mmCIF file of C-alpha atoms in Angstrom:
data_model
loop_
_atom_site.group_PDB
_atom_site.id
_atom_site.type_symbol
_atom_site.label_atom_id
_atom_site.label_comp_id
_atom_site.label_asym_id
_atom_site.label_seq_id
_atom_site.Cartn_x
_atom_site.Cartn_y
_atom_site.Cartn_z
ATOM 1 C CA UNK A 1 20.078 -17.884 60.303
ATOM 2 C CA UNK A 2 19.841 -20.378 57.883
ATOM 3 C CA UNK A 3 22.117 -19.979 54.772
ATOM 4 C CA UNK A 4 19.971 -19.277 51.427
ATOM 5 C CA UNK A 5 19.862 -22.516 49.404
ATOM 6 C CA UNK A 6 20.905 -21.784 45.938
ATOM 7 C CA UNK A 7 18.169 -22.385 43.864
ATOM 8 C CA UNK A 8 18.121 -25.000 41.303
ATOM 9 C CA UNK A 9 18.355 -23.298 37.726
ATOM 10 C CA UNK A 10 15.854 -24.971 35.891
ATOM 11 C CA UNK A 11 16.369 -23.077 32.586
ATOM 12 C CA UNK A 12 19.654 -24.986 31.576
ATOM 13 C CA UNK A 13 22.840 -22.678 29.971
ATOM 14 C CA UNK A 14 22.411 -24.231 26.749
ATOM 15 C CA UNK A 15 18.372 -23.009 27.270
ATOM 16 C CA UNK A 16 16.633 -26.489 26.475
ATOM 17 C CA UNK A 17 14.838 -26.129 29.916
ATOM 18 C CA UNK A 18 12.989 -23.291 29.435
ATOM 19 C CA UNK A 19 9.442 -24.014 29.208
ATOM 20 C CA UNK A 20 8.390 -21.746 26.748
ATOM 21 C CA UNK A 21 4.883 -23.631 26.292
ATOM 22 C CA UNK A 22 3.008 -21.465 28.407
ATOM 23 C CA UNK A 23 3.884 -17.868 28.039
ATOM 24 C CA UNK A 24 2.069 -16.907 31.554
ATOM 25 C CA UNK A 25 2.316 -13.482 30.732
ATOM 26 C CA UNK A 26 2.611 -11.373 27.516
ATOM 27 C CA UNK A 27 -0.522 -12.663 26.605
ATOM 28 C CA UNK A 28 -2.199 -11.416 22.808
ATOM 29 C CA UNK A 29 -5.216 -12.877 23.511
ATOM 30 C CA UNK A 30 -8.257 -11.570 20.562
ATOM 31 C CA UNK A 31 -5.577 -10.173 18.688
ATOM 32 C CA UNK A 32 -5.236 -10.993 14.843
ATOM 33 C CA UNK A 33 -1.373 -10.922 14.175
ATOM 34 C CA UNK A 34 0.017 -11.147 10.726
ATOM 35 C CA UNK A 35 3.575 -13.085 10.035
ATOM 36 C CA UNK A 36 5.309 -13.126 6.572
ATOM 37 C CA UNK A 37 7.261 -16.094 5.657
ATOM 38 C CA UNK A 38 5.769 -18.220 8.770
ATOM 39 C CA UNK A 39 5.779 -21.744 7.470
ATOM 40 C CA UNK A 40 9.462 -22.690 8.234
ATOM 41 C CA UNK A 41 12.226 -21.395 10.342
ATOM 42 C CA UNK A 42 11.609 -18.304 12.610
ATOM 43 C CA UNK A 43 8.656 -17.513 11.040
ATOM 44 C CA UNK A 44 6.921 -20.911 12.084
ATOM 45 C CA UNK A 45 8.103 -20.463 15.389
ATOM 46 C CA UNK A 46 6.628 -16.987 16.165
ATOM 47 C CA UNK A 47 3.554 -17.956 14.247
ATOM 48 C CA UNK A 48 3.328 -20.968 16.785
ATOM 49 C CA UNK A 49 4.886 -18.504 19.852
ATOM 50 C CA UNK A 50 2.119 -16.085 19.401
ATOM 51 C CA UNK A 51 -0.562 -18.789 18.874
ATOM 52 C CA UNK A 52 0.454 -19.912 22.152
ATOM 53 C CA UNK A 53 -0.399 -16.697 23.951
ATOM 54 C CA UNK A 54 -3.611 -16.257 22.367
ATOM 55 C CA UNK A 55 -3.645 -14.055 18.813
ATOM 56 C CA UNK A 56 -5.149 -15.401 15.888
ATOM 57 C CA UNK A 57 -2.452 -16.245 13.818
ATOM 58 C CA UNK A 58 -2.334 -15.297 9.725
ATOM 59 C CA UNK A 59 0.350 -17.364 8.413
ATOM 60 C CA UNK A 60 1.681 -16.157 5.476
ATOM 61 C CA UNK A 61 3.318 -18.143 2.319
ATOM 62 C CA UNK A 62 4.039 -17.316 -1.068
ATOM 63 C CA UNK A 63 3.965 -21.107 -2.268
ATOM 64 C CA UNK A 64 4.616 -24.100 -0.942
ATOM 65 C CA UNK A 65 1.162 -25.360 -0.368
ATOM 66 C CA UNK A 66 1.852 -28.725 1.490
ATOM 67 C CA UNK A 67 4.382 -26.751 3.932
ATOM 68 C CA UNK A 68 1.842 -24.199 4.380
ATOM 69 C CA UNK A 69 -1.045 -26.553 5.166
ATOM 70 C CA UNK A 70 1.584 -28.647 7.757
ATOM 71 C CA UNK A 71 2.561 -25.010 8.779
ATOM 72 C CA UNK A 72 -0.887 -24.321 10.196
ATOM 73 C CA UNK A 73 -1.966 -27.447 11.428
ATOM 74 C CA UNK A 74 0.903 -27.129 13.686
ATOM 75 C CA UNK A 75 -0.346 -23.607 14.613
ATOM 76 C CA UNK A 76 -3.902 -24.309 14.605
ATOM 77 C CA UNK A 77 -3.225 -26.645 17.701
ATOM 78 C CA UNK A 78 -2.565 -23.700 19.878
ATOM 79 C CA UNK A 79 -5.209 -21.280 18.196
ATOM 80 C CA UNK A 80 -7.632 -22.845 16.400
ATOM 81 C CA UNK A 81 -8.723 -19.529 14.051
ATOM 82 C CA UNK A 82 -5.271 -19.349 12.710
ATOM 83 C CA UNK A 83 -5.283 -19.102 8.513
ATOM 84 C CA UNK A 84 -3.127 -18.915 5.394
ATOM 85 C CA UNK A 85 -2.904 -16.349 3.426
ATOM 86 C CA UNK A 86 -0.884 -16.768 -0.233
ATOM 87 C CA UNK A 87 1.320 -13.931 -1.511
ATOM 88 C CA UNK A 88 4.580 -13.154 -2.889
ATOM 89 C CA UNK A 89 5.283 -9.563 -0.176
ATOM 90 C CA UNK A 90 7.492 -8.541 -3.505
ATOM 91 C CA UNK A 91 4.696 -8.255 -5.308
ATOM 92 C CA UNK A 92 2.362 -4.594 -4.084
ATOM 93 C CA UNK A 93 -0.661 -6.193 -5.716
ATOM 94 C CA UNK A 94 -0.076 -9.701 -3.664
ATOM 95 C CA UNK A 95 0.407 -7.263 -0.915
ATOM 96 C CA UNK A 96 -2.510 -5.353 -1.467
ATOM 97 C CA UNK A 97 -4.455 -8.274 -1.915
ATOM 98 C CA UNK A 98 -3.821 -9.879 1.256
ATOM 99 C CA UNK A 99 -4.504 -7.187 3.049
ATOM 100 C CA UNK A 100 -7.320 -6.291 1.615
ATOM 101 C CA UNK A 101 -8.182 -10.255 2.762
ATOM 102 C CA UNK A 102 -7.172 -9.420 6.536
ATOM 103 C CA UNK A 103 -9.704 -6.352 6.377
ATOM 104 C CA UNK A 104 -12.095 -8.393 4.843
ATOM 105 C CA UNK A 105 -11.594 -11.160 7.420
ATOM 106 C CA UNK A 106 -11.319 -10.038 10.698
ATOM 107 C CA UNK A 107 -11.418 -5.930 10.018
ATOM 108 C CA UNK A 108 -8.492 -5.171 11.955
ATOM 109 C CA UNK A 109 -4.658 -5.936 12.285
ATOM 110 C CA UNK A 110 -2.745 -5.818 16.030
ATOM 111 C CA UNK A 111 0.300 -6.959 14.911
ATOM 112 C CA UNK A 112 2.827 -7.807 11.887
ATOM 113 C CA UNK A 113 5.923 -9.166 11.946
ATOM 114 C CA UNK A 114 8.175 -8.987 8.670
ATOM 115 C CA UNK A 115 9.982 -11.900 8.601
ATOM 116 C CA UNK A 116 9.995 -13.056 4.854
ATOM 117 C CA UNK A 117 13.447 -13.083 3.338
ATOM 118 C CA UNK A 118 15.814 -14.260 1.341
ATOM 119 C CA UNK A 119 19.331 -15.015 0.403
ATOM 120 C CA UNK A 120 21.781 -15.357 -2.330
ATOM 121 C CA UNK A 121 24.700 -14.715 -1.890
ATOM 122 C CA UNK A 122 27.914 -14.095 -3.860
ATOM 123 C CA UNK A 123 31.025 -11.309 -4.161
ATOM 124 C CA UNK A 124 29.530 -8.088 -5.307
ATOM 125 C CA UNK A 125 31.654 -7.849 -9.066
ATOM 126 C CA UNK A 126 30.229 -10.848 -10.125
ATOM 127 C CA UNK A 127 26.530 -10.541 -8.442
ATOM 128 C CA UNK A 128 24.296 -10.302 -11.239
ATOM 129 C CA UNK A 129 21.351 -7.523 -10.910
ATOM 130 C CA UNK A 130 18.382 -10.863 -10.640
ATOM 131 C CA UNK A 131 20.264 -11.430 -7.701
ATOM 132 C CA UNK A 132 20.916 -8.115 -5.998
ATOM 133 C CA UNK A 133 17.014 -7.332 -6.731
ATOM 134 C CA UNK A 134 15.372 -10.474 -5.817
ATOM 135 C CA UNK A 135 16.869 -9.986 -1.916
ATOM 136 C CA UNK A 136 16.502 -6.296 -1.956
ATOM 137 C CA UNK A 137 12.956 -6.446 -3.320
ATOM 138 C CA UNK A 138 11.498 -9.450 -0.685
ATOM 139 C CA UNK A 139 13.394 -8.307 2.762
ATOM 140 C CA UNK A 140 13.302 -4.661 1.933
ATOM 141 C CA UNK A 141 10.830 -3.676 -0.381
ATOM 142 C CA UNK A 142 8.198 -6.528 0.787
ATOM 143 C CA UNK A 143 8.732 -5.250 4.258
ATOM 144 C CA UNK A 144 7.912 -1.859 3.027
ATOM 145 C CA UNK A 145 5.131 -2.961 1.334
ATOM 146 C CA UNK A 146 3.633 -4.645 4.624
ATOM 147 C CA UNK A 147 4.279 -2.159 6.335
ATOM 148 C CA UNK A 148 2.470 0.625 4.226
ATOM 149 C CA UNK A 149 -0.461 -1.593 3.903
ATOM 150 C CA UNK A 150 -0.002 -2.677 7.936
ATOM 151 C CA UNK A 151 0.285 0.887 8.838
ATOM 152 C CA UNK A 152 -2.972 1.821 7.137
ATOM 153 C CA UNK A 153 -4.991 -0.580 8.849
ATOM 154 C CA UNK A 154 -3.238 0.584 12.612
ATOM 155 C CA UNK A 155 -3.826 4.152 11.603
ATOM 156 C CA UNK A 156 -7.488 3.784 11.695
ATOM 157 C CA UNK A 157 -7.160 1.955 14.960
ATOM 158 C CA UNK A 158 -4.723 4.110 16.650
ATOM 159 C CA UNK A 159 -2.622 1.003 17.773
ATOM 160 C CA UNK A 160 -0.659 -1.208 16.764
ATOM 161 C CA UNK A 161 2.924 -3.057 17.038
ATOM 162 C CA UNK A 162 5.340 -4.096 14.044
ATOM 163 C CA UNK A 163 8.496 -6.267 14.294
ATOM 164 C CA UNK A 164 11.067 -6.473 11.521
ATOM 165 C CA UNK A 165 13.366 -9.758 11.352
ATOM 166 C CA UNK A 166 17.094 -8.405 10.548
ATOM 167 C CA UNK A 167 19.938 -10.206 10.363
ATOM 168 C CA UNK A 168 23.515 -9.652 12.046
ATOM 169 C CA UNK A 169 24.912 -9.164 8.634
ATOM 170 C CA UNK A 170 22.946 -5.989 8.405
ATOM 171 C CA UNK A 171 25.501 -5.250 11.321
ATOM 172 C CA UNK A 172 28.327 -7.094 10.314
ATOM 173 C CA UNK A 173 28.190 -6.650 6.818
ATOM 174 C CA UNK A 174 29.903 -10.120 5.632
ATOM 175 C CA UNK A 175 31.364 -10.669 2.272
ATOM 176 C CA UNK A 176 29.901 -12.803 -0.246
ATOM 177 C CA UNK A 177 26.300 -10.552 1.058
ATOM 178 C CA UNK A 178 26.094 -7.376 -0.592
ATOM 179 C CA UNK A 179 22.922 -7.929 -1.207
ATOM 180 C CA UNK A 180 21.487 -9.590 2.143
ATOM 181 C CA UNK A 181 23.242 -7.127 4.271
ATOM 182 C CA UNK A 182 22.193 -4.380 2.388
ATOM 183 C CA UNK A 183 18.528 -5.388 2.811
ATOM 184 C CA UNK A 184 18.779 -6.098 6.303
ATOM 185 C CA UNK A 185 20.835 -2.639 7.225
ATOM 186 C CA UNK A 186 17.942 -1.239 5.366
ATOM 187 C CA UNK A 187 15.374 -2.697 6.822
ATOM 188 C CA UNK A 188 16.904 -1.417 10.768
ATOM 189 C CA UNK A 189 16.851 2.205 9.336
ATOM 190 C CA UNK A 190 13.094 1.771 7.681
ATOM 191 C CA UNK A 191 12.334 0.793 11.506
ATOM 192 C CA UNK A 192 13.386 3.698 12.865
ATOM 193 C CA UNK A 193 11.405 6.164 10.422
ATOM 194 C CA UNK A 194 8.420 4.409 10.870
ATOM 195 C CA UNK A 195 8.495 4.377 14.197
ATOM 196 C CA UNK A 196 8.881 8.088 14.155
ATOM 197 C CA UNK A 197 6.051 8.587 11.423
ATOM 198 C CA UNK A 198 3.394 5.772 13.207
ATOM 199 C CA UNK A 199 4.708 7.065 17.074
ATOM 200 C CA UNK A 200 1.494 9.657 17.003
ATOM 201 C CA UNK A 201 -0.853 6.937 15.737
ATOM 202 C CA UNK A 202 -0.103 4.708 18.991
ATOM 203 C CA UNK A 203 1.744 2.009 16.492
ATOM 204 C CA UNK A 204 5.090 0.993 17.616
ATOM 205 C CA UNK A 205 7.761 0.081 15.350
ATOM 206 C CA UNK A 206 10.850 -2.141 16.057
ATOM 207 C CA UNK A 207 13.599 -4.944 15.074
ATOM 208 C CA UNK A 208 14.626 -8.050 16.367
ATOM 209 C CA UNK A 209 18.096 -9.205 14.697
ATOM 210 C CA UNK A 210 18.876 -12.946 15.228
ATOM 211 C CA UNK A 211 22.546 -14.031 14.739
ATOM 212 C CA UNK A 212 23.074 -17.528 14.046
ATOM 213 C CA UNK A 213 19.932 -19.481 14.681
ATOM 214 C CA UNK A 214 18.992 -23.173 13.320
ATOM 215 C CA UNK A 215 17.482 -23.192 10.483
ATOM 216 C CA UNK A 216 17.149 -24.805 6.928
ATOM 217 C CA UNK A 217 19.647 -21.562 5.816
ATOM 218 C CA UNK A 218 22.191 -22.369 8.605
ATOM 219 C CA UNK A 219 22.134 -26.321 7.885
ATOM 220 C CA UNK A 220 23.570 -26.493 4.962
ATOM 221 C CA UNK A 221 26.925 -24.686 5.932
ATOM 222 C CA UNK A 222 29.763 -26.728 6.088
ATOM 223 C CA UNK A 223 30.973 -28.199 9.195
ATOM 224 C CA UNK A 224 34.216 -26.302 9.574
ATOM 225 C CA UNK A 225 32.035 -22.703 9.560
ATOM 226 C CA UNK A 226 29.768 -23.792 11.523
ATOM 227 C CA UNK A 227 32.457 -24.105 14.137
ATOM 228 C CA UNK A 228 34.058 -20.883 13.151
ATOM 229 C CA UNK A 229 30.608 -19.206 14.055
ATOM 230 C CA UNK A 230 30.085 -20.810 17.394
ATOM 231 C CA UNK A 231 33.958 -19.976 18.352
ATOM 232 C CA UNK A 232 32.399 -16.482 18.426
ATOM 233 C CA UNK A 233 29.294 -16.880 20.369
ATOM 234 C CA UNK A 234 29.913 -16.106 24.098
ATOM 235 C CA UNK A 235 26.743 -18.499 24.897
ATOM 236 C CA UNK A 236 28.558 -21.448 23.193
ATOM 237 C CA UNK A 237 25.557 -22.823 21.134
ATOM 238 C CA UNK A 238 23.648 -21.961 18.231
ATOM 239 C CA UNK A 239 20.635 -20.090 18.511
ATOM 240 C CA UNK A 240 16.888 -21.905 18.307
ATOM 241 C CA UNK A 241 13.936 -20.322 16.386
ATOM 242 C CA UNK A 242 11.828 -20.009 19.756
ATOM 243 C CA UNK A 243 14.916 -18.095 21.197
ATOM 244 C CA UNK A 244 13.559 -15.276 18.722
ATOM 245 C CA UNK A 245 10.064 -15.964 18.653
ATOM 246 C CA UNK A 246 9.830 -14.827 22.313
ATOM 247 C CA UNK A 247 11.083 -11.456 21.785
ATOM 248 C CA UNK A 248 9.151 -10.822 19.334
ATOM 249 C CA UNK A 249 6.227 -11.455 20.976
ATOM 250 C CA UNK A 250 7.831 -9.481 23.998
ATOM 251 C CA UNK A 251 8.381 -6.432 21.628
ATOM 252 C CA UNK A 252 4.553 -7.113 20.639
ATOM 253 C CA UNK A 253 3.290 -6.939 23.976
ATOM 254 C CA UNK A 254 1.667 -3.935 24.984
ATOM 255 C CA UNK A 255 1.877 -4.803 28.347
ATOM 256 C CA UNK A 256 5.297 -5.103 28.670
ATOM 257 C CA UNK A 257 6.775 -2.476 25.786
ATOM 258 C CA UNK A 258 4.162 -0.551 25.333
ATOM 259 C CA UNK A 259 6.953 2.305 25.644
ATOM 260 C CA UNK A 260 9.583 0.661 23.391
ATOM 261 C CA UNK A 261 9.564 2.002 19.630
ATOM 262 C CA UNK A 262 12.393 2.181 16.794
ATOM 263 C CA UNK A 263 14.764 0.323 18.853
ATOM 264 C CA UNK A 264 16.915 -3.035 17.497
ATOM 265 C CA UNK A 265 16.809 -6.167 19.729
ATOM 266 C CA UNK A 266 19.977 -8.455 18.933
ATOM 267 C CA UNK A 267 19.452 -12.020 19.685
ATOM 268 C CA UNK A 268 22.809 -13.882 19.063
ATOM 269 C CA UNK A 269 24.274 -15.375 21.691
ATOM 270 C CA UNK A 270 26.359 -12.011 22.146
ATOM 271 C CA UNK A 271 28.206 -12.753 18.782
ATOM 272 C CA UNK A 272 28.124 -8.736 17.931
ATOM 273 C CA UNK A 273 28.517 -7.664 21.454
ATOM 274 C CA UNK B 1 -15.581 0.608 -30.861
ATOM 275 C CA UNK B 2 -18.419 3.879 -30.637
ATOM 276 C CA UNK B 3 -21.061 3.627 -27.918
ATOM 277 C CA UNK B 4 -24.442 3.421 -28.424
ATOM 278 C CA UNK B 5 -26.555 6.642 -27.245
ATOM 279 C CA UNK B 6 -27.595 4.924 -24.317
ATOM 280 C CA UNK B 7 -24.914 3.766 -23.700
ATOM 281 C CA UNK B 8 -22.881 7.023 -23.325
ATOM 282 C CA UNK B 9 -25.837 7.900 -21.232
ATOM 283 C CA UNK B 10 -25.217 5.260 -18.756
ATOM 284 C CA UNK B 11 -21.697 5.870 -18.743
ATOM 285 C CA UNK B 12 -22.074 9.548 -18.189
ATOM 286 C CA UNK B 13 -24.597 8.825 -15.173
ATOM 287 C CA UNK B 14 -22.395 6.575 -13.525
ATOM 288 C CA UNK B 15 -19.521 9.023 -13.536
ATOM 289 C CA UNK B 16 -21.898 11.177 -12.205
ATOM 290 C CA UNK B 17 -22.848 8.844 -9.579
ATOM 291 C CA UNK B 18 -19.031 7.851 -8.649
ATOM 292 C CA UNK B 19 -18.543 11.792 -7.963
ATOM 293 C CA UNK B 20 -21.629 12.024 -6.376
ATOM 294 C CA UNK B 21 -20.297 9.419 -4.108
ATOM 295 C CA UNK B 22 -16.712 10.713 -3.666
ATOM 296 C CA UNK B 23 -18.107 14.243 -2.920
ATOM 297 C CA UNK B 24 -19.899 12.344 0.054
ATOM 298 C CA UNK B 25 -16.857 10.331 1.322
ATOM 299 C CA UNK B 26 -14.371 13.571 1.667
ATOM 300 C CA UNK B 27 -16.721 15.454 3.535
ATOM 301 C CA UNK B 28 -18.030 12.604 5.868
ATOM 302 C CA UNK B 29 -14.332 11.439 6.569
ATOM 303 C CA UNK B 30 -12.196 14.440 6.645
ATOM 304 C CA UNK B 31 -15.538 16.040 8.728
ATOM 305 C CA UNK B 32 -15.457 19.107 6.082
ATOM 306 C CA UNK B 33 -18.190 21.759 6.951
ATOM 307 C CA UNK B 34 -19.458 22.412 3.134
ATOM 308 C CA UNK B 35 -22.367 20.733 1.937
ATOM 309 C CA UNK B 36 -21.338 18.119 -0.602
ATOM 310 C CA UNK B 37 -23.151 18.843 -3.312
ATOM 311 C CA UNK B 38 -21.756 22.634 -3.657
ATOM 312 C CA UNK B 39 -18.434 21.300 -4.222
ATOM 313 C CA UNK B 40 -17.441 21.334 -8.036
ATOM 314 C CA UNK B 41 -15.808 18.529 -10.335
ATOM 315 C CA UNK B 42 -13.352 20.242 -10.944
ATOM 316 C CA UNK B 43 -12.132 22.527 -7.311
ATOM 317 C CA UNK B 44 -8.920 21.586 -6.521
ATOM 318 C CA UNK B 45 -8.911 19.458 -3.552
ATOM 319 C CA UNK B 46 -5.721 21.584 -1.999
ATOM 320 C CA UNK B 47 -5.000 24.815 -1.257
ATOM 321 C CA UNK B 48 -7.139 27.764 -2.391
ATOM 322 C CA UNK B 49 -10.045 24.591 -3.438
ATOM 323 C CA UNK B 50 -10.834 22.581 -0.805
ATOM 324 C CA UNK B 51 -7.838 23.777 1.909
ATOM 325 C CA UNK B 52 -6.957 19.954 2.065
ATOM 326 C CA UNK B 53 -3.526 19.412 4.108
ATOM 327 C CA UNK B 54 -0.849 16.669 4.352
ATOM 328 C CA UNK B 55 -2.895 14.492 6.637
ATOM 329 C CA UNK B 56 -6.446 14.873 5.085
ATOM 330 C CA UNK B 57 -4.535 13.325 2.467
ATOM 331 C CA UNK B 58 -3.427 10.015 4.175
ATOM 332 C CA UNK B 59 -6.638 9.783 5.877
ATOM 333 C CA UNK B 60 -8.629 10.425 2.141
ATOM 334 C CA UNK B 61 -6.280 7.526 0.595
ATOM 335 C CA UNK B 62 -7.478 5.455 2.738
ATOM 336 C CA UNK B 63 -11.204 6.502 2.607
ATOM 337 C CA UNK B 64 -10.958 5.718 -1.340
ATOM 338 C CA UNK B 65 -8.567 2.407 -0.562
ATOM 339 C CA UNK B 66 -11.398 1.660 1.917
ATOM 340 C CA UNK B 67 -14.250 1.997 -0.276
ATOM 341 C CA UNK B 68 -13.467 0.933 -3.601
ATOM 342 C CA UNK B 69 -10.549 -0.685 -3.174
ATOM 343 C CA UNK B 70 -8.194 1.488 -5.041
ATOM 344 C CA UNK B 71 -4.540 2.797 -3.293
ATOM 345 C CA UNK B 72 -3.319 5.837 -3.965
ATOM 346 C CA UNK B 73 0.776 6.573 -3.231
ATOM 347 C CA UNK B 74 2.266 9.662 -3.880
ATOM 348 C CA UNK B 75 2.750 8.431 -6.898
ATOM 349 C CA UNK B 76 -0.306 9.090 -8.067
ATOM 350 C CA UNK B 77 -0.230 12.842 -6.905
ATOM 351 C CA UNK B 78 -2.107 13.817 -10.073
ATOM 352 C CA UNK B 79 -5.448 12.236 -9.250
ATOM 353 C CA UNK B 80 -5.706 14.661 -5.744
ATOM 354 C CA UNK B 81 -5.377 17.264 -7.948
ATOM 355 C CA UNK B 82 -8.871 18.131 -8.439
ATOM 356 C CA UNK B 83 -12.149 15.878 -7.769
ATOM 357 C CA UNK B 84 -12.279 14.815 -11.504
ATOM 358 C CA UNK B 85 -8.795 13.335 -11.283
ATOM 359 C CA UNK B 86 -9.839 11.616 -8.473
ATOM 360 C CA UNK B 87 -12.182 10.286 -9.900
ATOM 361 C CA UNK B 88 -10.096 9.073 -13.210
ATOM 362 C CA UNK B 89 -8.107 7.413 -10.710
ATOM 363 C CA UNK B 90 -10.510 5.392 -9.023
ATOM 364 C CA UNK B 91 -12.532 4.278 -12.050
ATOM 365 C CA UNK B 92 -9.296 3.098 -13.678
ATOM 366 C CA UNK B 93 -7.919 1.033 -11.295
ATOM 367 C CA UNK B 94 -11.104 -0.369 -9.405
#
């Protein structure tokens, strides 16, 4: 008997050779999908991830117009009915609006992902309250606002699937982040409820909490932290935007997790593990 | 500033229409067996009125976000009291 070849790994450790260009399966082909804070960051990348695999993308941004407009040209190559839609989720009657928009527009909604946030950080005694609101009201309250709004639209489908972006300092709780990790610990609890008040309408409900992943919040951290970060992460590199994006199209997918509701996904690296 | 008397008459008649309309809308989507036009402006939508529960609720809020556009949260509790609150509510916030 021959002895079994070993098989060359063509995903690389550091993942640069996985080919996520064509998502064979997990498919979201006709649906509409809505994503908060997509034109930058992990937000661009799931708006582009589920393009790729077939939903009609709503891209949304509260107001950078030139980023928005390079944010969907990029998307539009993949799925060609992809769109902007302008609000502030802090705002309920930006909410409201848009939503009323989506219903308007296409009539129903498959998918939302709450990815919109914020931070500003500093030690809790001398955090003023503009800062402690403005992160609680975008990551949690705008994310309960989408959601409410979301959830009415899935009701009166009887399906649907939700993803909330957390953060490992929802888990960690660093200092300097009162505010931050407060939002994102929230934001892993409001999961759970909804998923046990939107179970019996078919909607699932569930988190995906990236650790450290390259982005235009990670850049700017000095050189020295950077490398205190890393020394923690078991895979050795920083995380990529698309390393997210694909499980939250997994937890999307019906086909796959049609069974999975109100659970957390971490996606660090193993930094928390 | 006073309204003319046709004035009040139009606004009068398109209150009465809005009910009219409202009337139509909970029994169509909450599938109520009473004929829409026996129910009065002023039967409470819950308990002893209409017998409304927690989920004709949702599912009216979003008949009324539906149609004209208006939300109602538990906040606004007060305008499910009764089909004239309901009313209020809609006409000022559409």
């Amino acid at each position: 008997m021959r002895p079994n070849k070993t098989r060359p790994n063509k995903t690389r450790p550091d993942g640069a050779g996985a080919d996520r260009s064509r998502p064979e399966g997990m498919r979201l082909d006709g649906q509409v999908a809505f994503v908060t804070g997509a034109t930058k960051g992990i937000g661009l990348a799931v708006a582009t991830d589920l393009a790729r695999a077939g939903a009609t993308v709503l891209l949304n941004y509260r107001r950078d117009v030139e980023r928005a407009k390079h944010a969907l040209r990029a998307v539009a190559e993949h799925q060609p009915d992809a769109a902007l839609v302008q609000g502030d989720v802090a705002d309920a009657g930006d909410v409201n609006r848009m939503f009323a928009q989506i219903r308007a527009d296409h009539g129903r909604l498959d998918a939302l992902v709450n990815n919109a946030g914020i931070a500003s950080d500093g030690y809790a005694l001398m955090m003023g309250d503009a800062k402690w609101h403005s992160v609680l009201d975008t990551n949690l309250g705008g994310a309960f606002l989408c959601c409410r709004a979301a959830g009415r639209l899935m009701v009166r489908q009887k399906r649907g699937a939700i993803v909330a972006i957390g953060s490992t300092s929802g888990l960690n709780a660093p200092p300097g982040q009162a505010n931050y990790a407060a939002s994102k610990a929230g934001l892993l609890a409001m999961v759970r409820v909804l998923a046990k008040e939107l179970g019996g309408y078919g909607i699932r409900v569930n988190a995906v909490v990236p650790g450290f992943v390259d982005t235009a919040m990670t850049r700017t951290m000095p050189p020295a932290d950077l490398d205190a970060y890393l020394a923690r992460v078991p895979l050795g590199r920083i995380g990529r935007p698309e390393d997210v994006a694909s499980v939250v199209r997994f937890l999307l997918c019906d086909e796959v997790t049609a069974y999975v509701t109100g659970t957390t996904v971490v996606v660090d690296g193993g930094m928390t593990c | 500033m006073a309204l003319t008397l046709a004035e009040t008459a139009a606004a009068a008649q398109a209150r009465q229409d809005v009910c009219a309309e409202v009337k139509t809308l909970l029994v169509e989507r909450l599938t109520l067996d009473v004929d829409p036009a026996v129910i009065g402006d002023d039967q409470p939508l819950f308990g002893r009125g209409l017998e409304l529960d927690s989920i004709d609720t949702l599912e009216l809020a979003m008949a009324v976000e539906e149609k004209y556009g208006v939300m109602i949260t538990d906040d606004d509790t007060d305008s499910l009291l009764s089909l004239n609150r309901l009313v209020d509510h809609v006409q000022a916030n559409r």
